[in-house]
N, CA, C and O atoms as a Tinker XYZ file with bonds, in Angstrom:
   456  protein
     1  N     16.588000    7.219000    9.470000    73     2
     2  CA    15.357000    6.891000    9.599000    64     1     3
     3  C     14.132000    6.475000    9.049000    63     2     4     5
     4  O     13.853000    6.700000    7.871000    81     3
     5  N     13.195000    5.737000   10.014000    73     3     6
     6  CA    12.271000    5.055000    8.719000    64     5     7
     7  C     11.114000    6.041000    8.824000    63     6     8     9
     8  O     10.684000    6.768000    9.720000    81     7
     9  N     10.787000    5.790000    7.592000    73     7    10
    10  CA     9.822000    6.572000    6.886000    64     9    11
    11  C      8.396000    6.585000    8.018000    63    10    12    13
    12  O      8.246000    5.761000    8.920000    81    11
    13  N      7.618000    7.514000    7.761000    73    11    14
    14  CA     6.255000    8.293000    8.462000    64    13    15
    15  C      5.057000    6.495000    7.551000    63    14    16    17
    16  O      4.965000    6.129000    6.379000    81    15
    17  N      4.639000    6.112000    8.424000    73    15    18
    18  CA     2.891000    5.488000    8.159000    64    17    19
    19  C      2.755000    6.315000    6.737000    63    18    20    21
    20  O      3.076000    5.823000    5.655000    81    19
    21  N      2.055000    8.090000    6.960000    73    19    22
    22  CA     1.864000    8.460000    5.605000    64    21    23
    23  C      2.417000    9.658000    5.912000    63    22    24    25
    24  O      2.395000   10.193000    7.020000    81    23
    25  N      3.051000   10.189000    4.647000    73    23    26
    26  CA     4.402000   11.268000    4.701000    64    25    27
    27  C      3.337000   12.773000    5.181000    63    26    28    29
    28  O      2.174000   13.082000    4.924000    81    27
    29  N      4.284000   13.329000    5.864000    73    27    30
    30  CA     3.354000   14.369000    6.382000    64    29    31
    31  C      3.382000   15.458000    5.660000    63    30    32    33
    32  O      2.536000   16.292000    5.981000    81    31
    33  N      4.267000   15.807000    4.547000    73    31    34
    34  CA     4.279000   16.956000    3.833000    64    33    35
    35  C      3.078000   16.674000    2.758000    63    34    36    37
    36  O      2.439000   17.602000    2.260000    81    35
    37  N      2.808000   15.136000    2.414000    73    35    38
    38  CA     1.421000   15.062000    1.871000    64    37    39
    39  C      0.056000   15.703000    2.333000    63    38    40    41
    40  O     -0.759000   16.370000    1.695000    81    39
    41  N      0.071000   15.197000    3.933000    73    39    42
    42  CA    -1.050000   15.371000    4.887000    64    41    43
    43  C     -0.952000   16.889000    4.665000    63    42    44    45
    44  O     -2.025000   17.472000    4.511000    81    43
    45  N      0.131000   17.585000    4.627000    73    43    46
    46  CA     0.055000   18.836000    4.973000    64    45    47
    47  C     -0.692000   19.767000    3.606000    63    46    48    49
    48  O     -1.429000   20.751000    3.644000    81    47
    49  N     -0.164000   19.011000    2.482000    73    47    50
    50  CA    -0.640000   19.914000    1.036000    64    49    51
    51  C     -1.856000   18.963000    1.220000    63    50    52    53
    52  O     -1.303000   18.007000    0.675000    81    51
    53  N     -2.791000   18.586000    1.479000    73    51    54
    54  CA    -3.561000   18.117000    1.677000    64    53    55
    55  C     -5.082000   18.761000    2.782000    63    54    56    57
    56  O     -6.280000   18.496000    2.682000    81    55
    57  N     -4.492000   19.475000    3.564000    73    55    58
    58  CA    -5.383000   20.136000    4.765000    64    57    59
    59  C     -6.420000   20.672000    4.160000    63    58    60    61
    60  O     -7.602000   20.342000    4.262000    81    59
    61  N     -5.814000   21.744000    3.347000    73    59    62
    62  CA    -7.033000   22.133000    2.328000    64    61    63
    63  C     -8.090000   21.815000    1.670000    63    62    64    65
    64  O     -9.063000   22.500000    1.354000    81    63
    65  N     -7.744000   20.296000    1.408000    73    63    66
    66  CA    -8.872000   19.579000    0.900000    64    65    67
    67  C     -9.072000   18.075000    1.341000    63    66    68    69
    68  O     -8.820000   16.966000    0.868000    81    67
    69  N     -9.652000   18.594000    2.491000    73    67    70
    70  CA   -10.044000   17.300000    3.383000    64    69    71
    71  C    -11.007000   16.667000    2.745000    63    70    72    73
    72  O    -10.918000   15.478000    2.442000    81    71
    73  N    -11.913000   17.326000    2.510000    73    71    74
    74  CA   -13.600000   15.944000    2.272000    64    73    75
    75  C    -12.780000   15.035000    0.693000    63    74    76    77
    76  O    -13.147000   13.918000    0.328000    81    75
    77  N    -11.723000   15.811000    0.026000    73    75    78
    78  CA   -11.107000   14.954000   -0.748000    64    77    79
    79  C    -10.114000   13.859000   -0.483000    63    78    80    81
    80  O     -9.936000   12.916000   -1.254000    81    79
    81  N     -9.292000   14.088000    0.986000    73    79    82
    82  CA    -8.027000   13.449000    1.326000    64    81    83
    83  C     -9.368000   11.945000    2.175000    63    82    84    85
    84  O     -9.074000   10.755000    2.057000    81    83
    85  N    -10.417000   12.302000    2.771000    73    83    86
    86  CA   -11.329000   11.550000    2.928000    64    85    87
    87  C    -11.808000   10.477000    2.277000    63    86    88    89
    88  O    -11.901000    9.431000    2.919000    81    87
    89  N    -12.205000   10.499000    0.901000    73    87    90
    90  CA   -12.774000    9.992000   -0.099000    64    89    91
    91  C    -11.773000    9.244000   -0.221000    63    90    92    93
    92  O    -11.952000    8.068000    0.094000    81    91
    93  N    -10.147000    9.730000   -0.800000    73    91    94
    94  CA    -8.785000    8.652000   -1.286000    64    93    95
    95  C     -8.777000    7.692000   -0.187000    63    94    96    97
    96  O     -8.456000    6.513000   -0.332000    81    95
    97  N     -9.304000    8.465000    1.426000    73    95    98
    98  CA    -8.537000    7.189000    2.369000    64    97    99
    99  C     -9.708000    6.298000    2.275000    63    98   100   101
   100  O     -9.374000    5.115000    2.214000    81    99
   101  N    -10.928000    6.499000    2.245000    73    99   102
   102  CA   -12.196000    5.174000    2.403000    64   101   103
   103  C    -12.030000    4.751000    1.098000    63   102   104   105
   104  O    -12.426000    3.587000    1.038000    81   103
   105  N    -11.551000    5.219000   -0.200000    73   103   106
   106  CA   -11.372000    4.162000   -1.593000    64   105   107
   107  C    -10.601000    3.122000   -1.300000    63   106   108   109
   108  O    -10.777000    1.955000   -1.652000    81   107
   109  N     -9.550000    3.658000   -0.502000    73   107   110
   110  CA    -8.207000    2.972000   -0.336000    64   109   111
   111  C     -8.409000    1.574000    0.636000    63   110   112   113
   112  O     -7.996000    0.426000    0.474000    81   111
   113  N     -9.345000    2.284000    1.867000    73   111   114
   114  CA    -9.921000    1.055000    2.767000    64   113   115
   115  C    -10.735000    0.079000    2.370000    63   114   116   117
   116  O    -11.130000   -0.830000    3.101000    81   115
   117  N    -10.990000    0.215000    1.311000    73   115   118
   118  CA   -12.888000   -0.053000    0.612000    64   117   119
   119  C    -12.159000   -1.059000   -0.427000    63   118   120   121
   120  O    -12.635000   -2.181000   -0.602000    81   119
   121  N    -10.775000   -0.557000   -1.242000    73   119   122
   122  CA   -10.098000   -1.720000   -2.149000    64   121   123
   123  C     -9.230000   -2.187000   -2.243000    63   122   124   125
   124  O     -8.985000   -3.163000   -2.952000    81   123
   125  N     -8.512000   -1.595000   -1.529000    73   123   126
   126  CA    -6.780000   -2.105000   -1.513000    64   125   127
   127  C     -7.323000   -3.867000   -0.287000    63   126   128   129
   128  O     -7.055000   -4.871000   -0.947000    81   127
   129  N     -7.773000   -4.150000    0.765000    73   127   130
   130  CA    -7.753000   -5.487000    0.864000    64   129   131
   131  C     -7.893000   -6.640000   -0.341000    63   130   132   133
   132  O     -7.234000   -7.672000   -0.467000    81   131
   133  N     -9.020000   -6.100000   -1.225000    73   131   134
   134  CA    -8.986000   -7.342000   -2.435000    64   133   135
   135  C     -7.590000   -7.258000   -2.878000    63   134   136   137
   136  O     -6.877000   -8.231000   -2.633000    81   135
   137  N     -7.059000   -6.198000   -3.523000    73   135   138
   138  CA    -5.843000   -6.728000   -3.875000    64   137   139
   139  C     -4.528000   -7.385000   -3.032000    63   138   140   141
   140  O     -3.562000   -8.056000   -3.395000    81   139
   141  N     -4.885000   -6.963000   -1.992000    73   139   142
   142  CA    -3.660000   -7.673000   -1.245000    64   141   143
   143  C     -3.824000   -9.353000   -1.170000    63   142   144   145
   144  O     -2.967000  -10.230000   -1.279000    81   143
   145  N     -5.328000   -9.440000   -0.930000    73   143   146
   146  CA    -5.713000  -11.033000   -1.304000    64   145   147
   147  C     -4.945000  -11.594000   -3.004000    63   146   148   149
   148  O     -4.197000  -12.437000   -3.499000    81   147
   149  N     -5.556000  -10.738000   -3.243000    73   147   150
   150  CA    -4.949000  -11.209000   -4.771000    64   149   151
   151  C     -3.359000  -11.449000   -4.711000    63   150   152   153
   152  O     -2.854000  -12.562000   -4.858000    81   151
   153  N     -2.686000  -10.357000   -4.495000    73   151   154
   154  CA    -1.119000  -10.629000   -4.699000    64   153   155
   155  C     -1.166000  -12.048000   -3.880000    63   154   156   157
   156  O     -0.436000  -12.980000   -4.216000    81   155
   157  N     -2.175000  -12.154000   -2.664000    73   155   158
   158  CA    -1.257000  -13.276000   -2.089000    64   157   159
   159  C     -1.601000  -14.869000   -2.759000    63   158   160   161
   160  O     -0.922000  -15.894000   -2.690000    81   159
   161  N     -2.711000  -14.664000   -3.316000    73   159   162
   162  CA    -3.521000  -15.713000   -4.459000    64   161   163
   163  C     -2.184000  -15.937000   -5.853000    63   162   164   165
   164  O     -1.814000  -16.936000   -6.470000    81   163
   165  N     -1.893000  -14.912000   -5.892000    73   163   166
   166  CA    -0.654000  -14.882000   -7.345000    64   165   167
   167  C      0.410000  -15.369000   -6.381000    63   166   168   169
   168  O      0.946000  -16.374000   -6.847000    81   167
   169  N      0.828000  -15.074000   -5.396000    73   167   170
   170  CA     1.713000  -15.653000   -4.662000    64   169   171
   171  C      1.640000  -17.336000   -4.612000    63   170   172   173
   172  O      2.358000  -18.009000   -5.352000    81   171
   173  N      0.908000  -17.806000   -3.876000    73   171   174
   174  CA     0.265000  -18.983000   -4.060000    64   173   175
   175  C      0.459000  -19.442000   -4.835000    63   174   176   177
   176  O      0.944000  -20.552000   -4.616000    81   175
   177  N      0.311000  -19.125000   -6.103000    73   175   178
   178  CA    -0.522000  -20.096000   -8.096000    64   177   179
   179  C      1.199000  -19.564000   -8.305000    63   178   180   181
   180  O      1.514000  -19.450000   -9.490000    81   179
   181  N      2.282000  -19.248000   -7.311000    73   179   182
   182  CA     3.733000  -18.763000   -8.053000    64   181   183
   183  C      3.234000  -18.088000   -9.763000    63   182   184   185
   184  O      4.040000  -18.236000  -10.681000    81   183
   185  N      2.294000  -17.595000   -9.949000    73   183   186
   186  CA     2.183000  -16.610000  -10.854000    64   185   187
   187  C      2.861000  -15.053000  -11.060000    63   186   188   189
   188  O      2.391000  -13.917000  -11.019000    81   187
   189  N      4.016000  -15.534000  -11.267000    73   187   190
   190  CA     5.209000  -14.369000  -11.322000    64   189   191
   191  C      4.517000  -12.915000  -11.759000    63   190   192   193
   192  O      4.350000  -11.939000  -11.028000    81   191
   193  N      4.198000  -13.044000  -13.034000    73   191   194
   194  CA     3.882000  -12.464000  -14.238000    64   193   195
   195  C      2.532000  -11.201000  -13.397000    63   194   196   197
   196  O      2.477000   -9.976000  -13.510000    81   195
   197  N      1.802000  -11.962000  -12.760000    73   195   198
   198  CA     0.753000  -11.292000  -11.967000    64   197   199
   199  C      0.826000  -10.471000  -10.978000    63   198   200   201
   200  O      0.165000   -9.452000  -10.780000    81   199
   201  N      2.082000  -11.184000  -10.033000    73   199   202
   202  CA     2.323000  -10.658000   -9.067000    64   201   203
   203  C      2.966000   -9.372000   -9.169000    63   202   204   205
   204  O      2.772000   -8.380000   -8.466000    81   203
   205  N      3.724000   -9.514000  -10.099000    73   203   206
   206  CA     4.919000   -8.118000  -10.357000    64   205   207
   207  C      3.635000   -7.186000  -10.774000    63   206   208   209
   208  O      3.468000   -6.175000  -10.092000    81   207
   209  N      2.617000   -7.478000  -11.955000    73   207   210
   210  CA     1.650000   -6.478000  -11.868000    64   209   211
   211  C      1.064000   -6.065000  -11.022000    63   210   212   213
   212  O      1.134000   -4.847000  -10.861000    81   211
   213  N      0.205000   -6.878000  -10.078000    73   211   214
   214  CA    -0.036000   -6.491000   -8.887000    64   213   215
   215  C      0.299000   -5.220000   -7.896000    63   214   216   217
   216  O     -0.279000   -4.160000   -7.658000    81   215
   217  N      1.610000   -5.888000   -7.396000    73   215   218
   218  CA     2.228000   -5.009000   -6.843000    64   217   219
   219  C      3.007000   -3.855000   -7.426000    63   218   220   221
   220  O      3.763000   -3.274000   -6.646000    81   219
   221  N      2.937000   -3.392000   -8.792000    73   219   222
   222  CA     3.514000   -2.634000   -9.236000    64   221   223
   223  C      1.855000   -1.458000   -9.238000    63   222   224   225
   224  O      2.015000   -0.245000   -9.380000    81   223
   225  N      0.846000   -1.873000   -9.118000    73   223   226
   226  CA    -0.161000   -1.232000   -9.751000    64   225   227
   227  C     -0.471000   -0.504000   -7.670000    63   226   228   229
   228  O     -0.719000    0.659000   -7.353000    81   227
   229  N     -0.360000   -1.376000   -6.993000    73   227   230
   230  CA    -0.791000   -0.988000   -5.690000    64   229   231
   231  C      0.422000   -0.210000   -5.364000    63   230   232   233
   232  O      0.222000    0.736000   -4.602000    81   231
   233  N      1.532000   -0.379000   -5.733000    73   231   234
   234  CA     2.872000    0.808000   -5.736000    64   233   235
   235  C      2.486000    2.140000   -5.936000    63   234   236   237
   236  O      2.565000    3.084000   -5.149000    81   235
   237  N      1.992000    2.098000   -7.266000    73   235   238
   238  CA     0.846000    3.374000   -7.590000    64   237   239
   239  C      0.203000    4.306000   -6.783000    63   238   240   241
   240  O      0.515000    5.487000   -6.628000    81   239
   241  N     -0.959000    3.531000   -6.148000    73   239   242
   242  CA    -1.594000    3.889000   -5.394000    64   241   243
   243  C     -1.797000    4.459000   -4.366000    63   242   244   245
   244  O     -2.663000    5.255000   -4.003000    81   243
   245  N     -0.525000    3.792000   -3.669000    73   243   246
   246  CA     0.207000    4.000000   -2.395000    64   245   247
   247  C      0.903000    4.886000   -2.769000    63   246   248   249
   248  O      0.902000    5.581000   -1.753000    81   247
   249  N      1.613000    5.490000   -3.590000    73   247   250
   250  CA     2.134000    6.483000   -3.987000    64   249   251
   251  C      1.264000    7.635000   -4.083000    63   250   252   253
   252  O      1.605000    8.789000   -3.826000    81   251
   253  N      0.160000    7.271000   -4.456000    73   251   254
   254  CA    -0.653000    8.584000   -4.839000    64   253   255
   255  C     -0.908000    9.147000   -3.264000    63   254   256   257
   256  O     -0.352000   10.222000   -3.041000    81   255
   257  N     -1.372000    8.794000   -2.584000    73   255   258
   258  CA    -1.792000    8.894000   -1.208000    64   257   259
   259  C     -1.108000    8.762000    0.058000    63   258   260   261
   260  O     -1.682000    8.318000    1.053000    81   259
   261  N      0.397000    9.223000    0.053000    73   259   262
   262  CA     1.801000    9.319000    0.640000    64   261   263
   263  C      2.173000    8.169000    1.430000    63   262   264   265
   264  O      2.928000    8.121000    2.401000    81   263
   265  N      1.330000    6.977000    0.692000    73   263   266
   266  CA     1.655000    5.941000    1.844000    64   265   267
   267  C      3.212000    5.345000    1.107000    63   266   268   269
   268  O      3.486000    4.787000    0.044000    81   267
   269  N      4.071000    5.842000    2.400000    73   267   270
   270  CA     5.559000    5.369000    1.384000    64   269   271
   271  C      6.125000    4.314000    2.114000    63   270   272   273
   272  O      7.137000    3.688000    1.798000    81   271
   273  N      5.319000    4.120000    3.254000    73   271   274
   274  CA     6.106000    2.729000    3.068000    64   273   275
   275  C      5.564000    1.213000    2.971000    63   274   276   277
   276  O      5.995000    0.171000    3.465000    81   275
   277  N      4.636000    1.443000    2.279000    73   275   278
   278  CA     3.744000    0.483000    1.478000    64   277   279
   279  C      4.417000    0.582000    0.541000    63   278   280   281
   280  O      5.357000   -0.189000    0.348000    81   279
   281  N      4.056000    1.706000   -0.403000    73   279   282
   282  CA     4.809000    1.812000   -1.823000    64   281   283
   283  C      6.419000    1.014000   -1.934000    63   282   284   285
   284  O      6.849000    0.305000   -2.844000    81   283
   285  N      6.983000    1.372000   -0.840000    73   283   286
   286  CA     8.108000    0.876000   -0.677000    64   285   287
   287  C      8.035000   -1.076000   -0.594000    63   286   288   289
   288  O      8.509000   -1.833000   -1.442000    81   287
   289  N      7.507000   -1.367000    0.325000    73   287   290
   290  CA     7.223000   -2.703000    0.164000    64   289   291
   291  C      6.555000   -3.262000   -1.205000    63   290   292   293
   292  O      6.756000   -4.425000   -1.556000    81   291
   293  N      5.850000   -2.483000   -1.865000    73   291   294
   294  CA     5.444000   -2.978000   -3.105000    64   293   295
   295  C      6.908000   -2.706000   -4.266000    63   294   296   297
   296  O      7.036000   -3.469000   -5.224000    81   295
   297  N      7.706000   -1.803000   -4.080000    73   295   298
   298  CA     8.514000   -2.261000   -5.405000    64   297   299
   299  C      9.847000   -3.564000   -4.374000    63   298   300   301
   300  O     10.742000   -4.060000   -5.058000    81   299
   301  N      9.809000   -3.769000   -3.527000    73   299   302
   302  CA    10.525000   -4.500000   -3.162000    64   301   303
   303  C     10.107000   -5.787000   -3.447000    63   302   304   305
   304  O     10.909000   -6.720000   -3.391000    81   303
   305  N      8.534000   -6.005000   -3.851000    73   303   306
   306  CA     8.086000   -7.099000   -3.888000    64   305   307
   307  C      7.830000   -7.331000   -5.253000    63   306   308   309
   308  O      7.518000   -8.451000   -5.656000    81   307
   309  N      7.949000   -6.263000   -6.062000    73   307   310
   310  CA     7.623000   -6.370000   -7.266000    64   309   311
   311  C      9.218000   -6.583000   -8.623000    63   310   312   313
   312  O      9.409000   -6.865000   -9.806000    81   311
   313  N     10.023000   -6.185000   -7.299000    73   311   314
   314  CA    11.644000   -6.261000   -7.630000    64   313   315
   315  C     11.913000   -7.884000   -7.201000    63   314   316   317
   316  O     12.352000   -8.625000   -8.081000    81   315
   317  N     11.762000   -8.199000   -6.426000    73   315   318
   318  CA    11.469000  -10.070000   -6.412000    64   317   319
   319  C     10.989000  -10.970000   -6.520000    63   318   320   321
   320  O     11.203000  -12.066000   -6.001000    81   319
   321  N      9.827000  -10.432000   -7.634000    73   319   322
   322  CA     9.181000  -10.860000   -8.566000    64   321   323
   323  C      9.570000  -10.810000  -10.189000    63   322   324   325
   324  O      9.249000  -11.486000  -11.166000    81   323
   325  N     10.316000   -9.808000   -9.992000    73   323   326
   326  CA    11.377000   -9.827000  -11.435000    64   325   327
   327  C     12.534000  -10.652000  -11.403000    63   326   328   329
   328  O     12.886000  -11.368000  -12.340000    81   327
   329  N     13.044000  -10.557000  -10.455000    73   327   330
   330  CA    14.236000  -11.901000   -9.766000    64   329   331
   331  C     13.993000  -13.054000   -9.928000    63   330   332   333
   332  O     14.773000  -14.003000   -9.840000    81   331
   333  N     12.572000  -13.056000  -10.247000    73   331   334
   334  CA    11.816000  -14.584000   -9.307000    64   333   335
   335  C     12.359000  -15.458000   -8.595000    63   334   336   337
   336  O     12.658000  -16.645000   -8.722000    81   335
   337  N     12.462000  -14.460000   -7.601000    73   335   338
   338  CA    12.779000  -14.727000   -6.043000    64   337   339
   339  C     11.755000  -14.814000   -5.340000    63   338   340   341
   340  O     11.358000  -13.837000   -4.705000    81   339
   341  N     10.787000  -16.623000   -5.296000    73   339   342
   342  CA    10.038000  -16.053000   -4.166000    64   341   343
   343  C     10.216000  -16.019000   -2.831000    63   342   344   345
   344  O      9.361000  -15.505000   -2.109000    81   343
   345  N     11.293000  -16.538000   -2.360000    73   343   346
   346  CA    11.280000  -16.541000   -0.512000    64   345   347
   347  C     11.621000  -14.958000   -0.541000    63   346   348   349
   348  O     11.563000  -14.554000    0.620000    81   347
   349  N     11.866000  -14.188000   -1.197000    73   347   350
   350  CA    12.089000  -12.707000   -1.031000    64   349   351
   351  C     10.359000  -12.071000   -1.076000    63   350   352   353
   352  O      9.752000  -11.343000   -0.290000    81   351
   353  N     10.009000  -12.633000   -2.182000    73   351   354
   354  CA     8.701000  -11.959000   -2.286000    64   353   355
   355  C      7.928000  -12.545000   -1.251000    63   354   356   357
   356  O      6.782000  -12.095000   -1.277000    81   355
   357  N      8.111000  -13.363000   -0.364000    73   355   358
   358  CA     7.689000  -14.296000    0.747000    64   357   359
   359  C      7.874000  -13.304000    1.705000    63   358   360   361
   360  O      6.877000  -12.811000    2.232000    81   359
   361  N      8.945000  -12.946000    2.003000    73   359   362
   362  CA     9.135000  -12.072000    3.124000    64   361   363
   363  C      9.034000  -10.460000    3.049000    63   362   364   365
   364  O      9.274000   -9.532000    3.821000    81   363
   365  N      8.596000  -10.587000    1.833000    73   363   366
   366  CA     8.046000   -8.907000    1.324000    64   365   367
   367  C      7.224000   -8.760000    1.374000    63   366   368   369
   368  O      6.893000   -7.711000    1.928000    81   367
   369  N      6.130000   -9.692000    0.832000    73   367   370
   370  CA     4.972000   -9.766000    1.158000    64   369   371
   371  C      4.659000   -9.570000    3.089000    63   370   372   373
   372  O      3.981000   -8.594000    3.405000    81   371
   373  N      4.975000  -10.147000    3.796000    73   371   374
   374  CA     4.947000  -10.234000    5.024000    64   373   375
   375  C      4.750000   -9.126000    5.577000    63   374   376   377
   376  O      3.867000   -8.912000    6.407000    81   375
   377  N      5.789000   -8.095000    5.046000    73   375   378
   378  CA     6.561000   -6.936000    5.562000    64   377   379
   379  C      4.940000   -5.532000    4.858000    63   378   380   381
   380  O      4.503000   -4.595000    5.525000    81   379
   381  N      4.458000   -5.951000    3.364000    73   379   382
   382  CA     3.016000   -5.029000    3.069000    64   381   383
   383  C      2.237000   -5.332000    3.889000    63   382   384   385
   384  O      1.747000   -4.306000    4.360000    81   383
   385  N      1.804000   -6.291000    4.373000    73   383   386
   386  CA     0.419000   -7.099000    5.195000    64   385   387
   387  C      0.799000   -5.923000    6.578000    63   386   388   389
   388  O      0.176000   -4.955000    7.016000    81   387
   389  N      1.789000   -6.404000    6.871000    73   387   390
   390  CA     1.756000   -5.271000    8.200000    64   389   391
   391  C      1.950000   -3.906000    7.732000    63   390   392   393
   392  O      1.190000   -3.132000    8.312000    81   391
   393  N      2.814000   -3.277000    6.764000    73   391   394
   394  CA     2.646000   -1.560000    6.652000    64   393   395
   395  C      1.211000   -1.222000    6.298000    63   394   396   397
   396  O      0.791000   -0.098000    6.570000    81   395
   397  N      0.266000   -2.308000    5.586000    73   395   398
   398  CA    -0.700000   -1.812000    5.174000    64   397   399
   399  C     -1.824000   -2.002000    6.565000    63   398   400   401
   400  O     -2.452000   -0.954000    6.714000    81   399
   401  N     -2.140000   -2.881000    7.407000    73   399   402
   402  CA    -2.483000   -2.701000    8.571000    64   401   403
   403  C     -1.929000   -1.466000    9.218000    63   402   404   405
   404  O     -2.675000   -1.157000   10.148000    81   403
   405  N     -1.061000   -0.752000    9.118000    73   403   406
   406  CA    -0.422000    0.009000   10.297000    64   405   407
   407  C     -1.148000    1.434000    8.893000    63   406   408   409
   408  O     -1.755000    2.366000    9.423000    81   407
   409  N     -1.083000    1.462000    7.992000    73   407   410
   410  CA    -1.829000    1.994000    7.001000    64   409   411
   411  C     -3.351000    2.077000    7.217000    63   410   412   413
   412  O     -3.752000    3.220000    7.433000    81   411
   413  N     -3.974000    1.428000    7.208000    73   411   414
   414  CA    -5.547000    1.430000    7.549000    64   413   415
   415  C     -5.752000    1.806000    8.965000    63   414   416   417
   416  O     -6.726000    2.532000    9.166000    81   415
   417  N     -4.950000    1.422000   10.118000    73   415   418
   418  CA    -4.969000    2.136000   10.618000    64   417   419
   419  C     -5.308000    3.699000   11.330000    63   418   420   421
   420  O     -6.153000    4.206000   12.067000    81   419
   421  N     -3.799000    4.168000   10.438000    73   419   422
   422  CA    -3.686000    5.521000   10.480000    64   421   423
   423  C     -5.465000    6.062000    9.680000    63   422   424   425
   424  O     -6.366000    6.619000   10.307000    81   423
   425  N     -5.486000    5.812000    8.738000    73   423   426
   426  CA    -6.727000    6.160000    7.503000    64   425   427
   427  C     -8.055000    5.973000    8.576000    63   426   428   429
   428  O     -8.958000    6.796000    8.419000    81   427
   429  N     -8.167000    5.335000    9.246000    73   427   430
   430  CA    -9.449000    4.863000    9.970000    64   429   431
   431  C     -9.022000    6.306000   10.911000    63   430   432   433
   432  O     -9.752000    7.245000   10.592000    81   431
   433  N     -8.266000    6.573000   11.711000    73   431   434
   434  CA    -8.584000    7.354000   13.015000    64   433   435
   435  C     -8.435000    8.385000   12.190000    63   434   436   437
   436  O     -9.045000    9.307000   12.732000    81   435
   437  N     -7.905000    8.821000   11.040000    73   435   438
   438  CA    -7.749000   10.374000   10.198000    64   437   439
   439  C     -9.353000   10.521000   10.382000    63   438   440   441
   440  O     -9.780000   11.540000   10.926000    81   439
   441  N    -10.179000    9.593000    9.969000    73   439   442
   442  CA   -11.362000    9.728000    9.233000    64   441   443
   443  C    -12.436000    9.646000   10.636000    63   442   444   445
   444  O    -13.455000   10.324000   10.507000    81   443
   445  N    -12.312000    8.980000   11.778000    73   443   446
   446  CA   -12.834000    9.114000   12.919000    64   445   447
   447  C    -12.696000   10.547000   13.344000    63   446   448   449
   448  O    -13.694000   11.256000   13.483000    81   447
   449  N    -11.327000   11.040000   13.578000    73   447   450
   450  CA   -11.219000   12.183000   13.813000    64   449   451
   451  C    -11.213000   13.896000   12.959000    63   450   452   453
   452  O    -11.284000   15.067000   13.332000    81   451
   453  N    -11.107000   13.293000   11.884000    73   451   454
   454  CA   -12.061000   14.649000   10.840000    64   453   455
   455  C    -13.490000   14.304000   10.752000    63   454   456
   456  O    -14.265000   15.035000   10.135000    81   455
């Protein structure tokens, strides 16, 4: 079974903390596109250390707010960079961009509805 865009158990746990969750989503939406661009730049420069670092840090941020599919993409990207496999890294980055778009859409809808 494919994981949810944002873990429903996480969303349930945050139900009583809606203002805090909205702030977390707003920060994610405002800050993470820059990190995605930095990941892309690191890949184009073939800067494997920076790529690994950026994937790792985004993985932590995604895990904190229940964005499990993004976290998985980051883990795969981090592992590909550790293996110095840039072909795999490109595939994982494409998946990451796709999952980030879904996460942003989920968050924008949540913010609009609440």
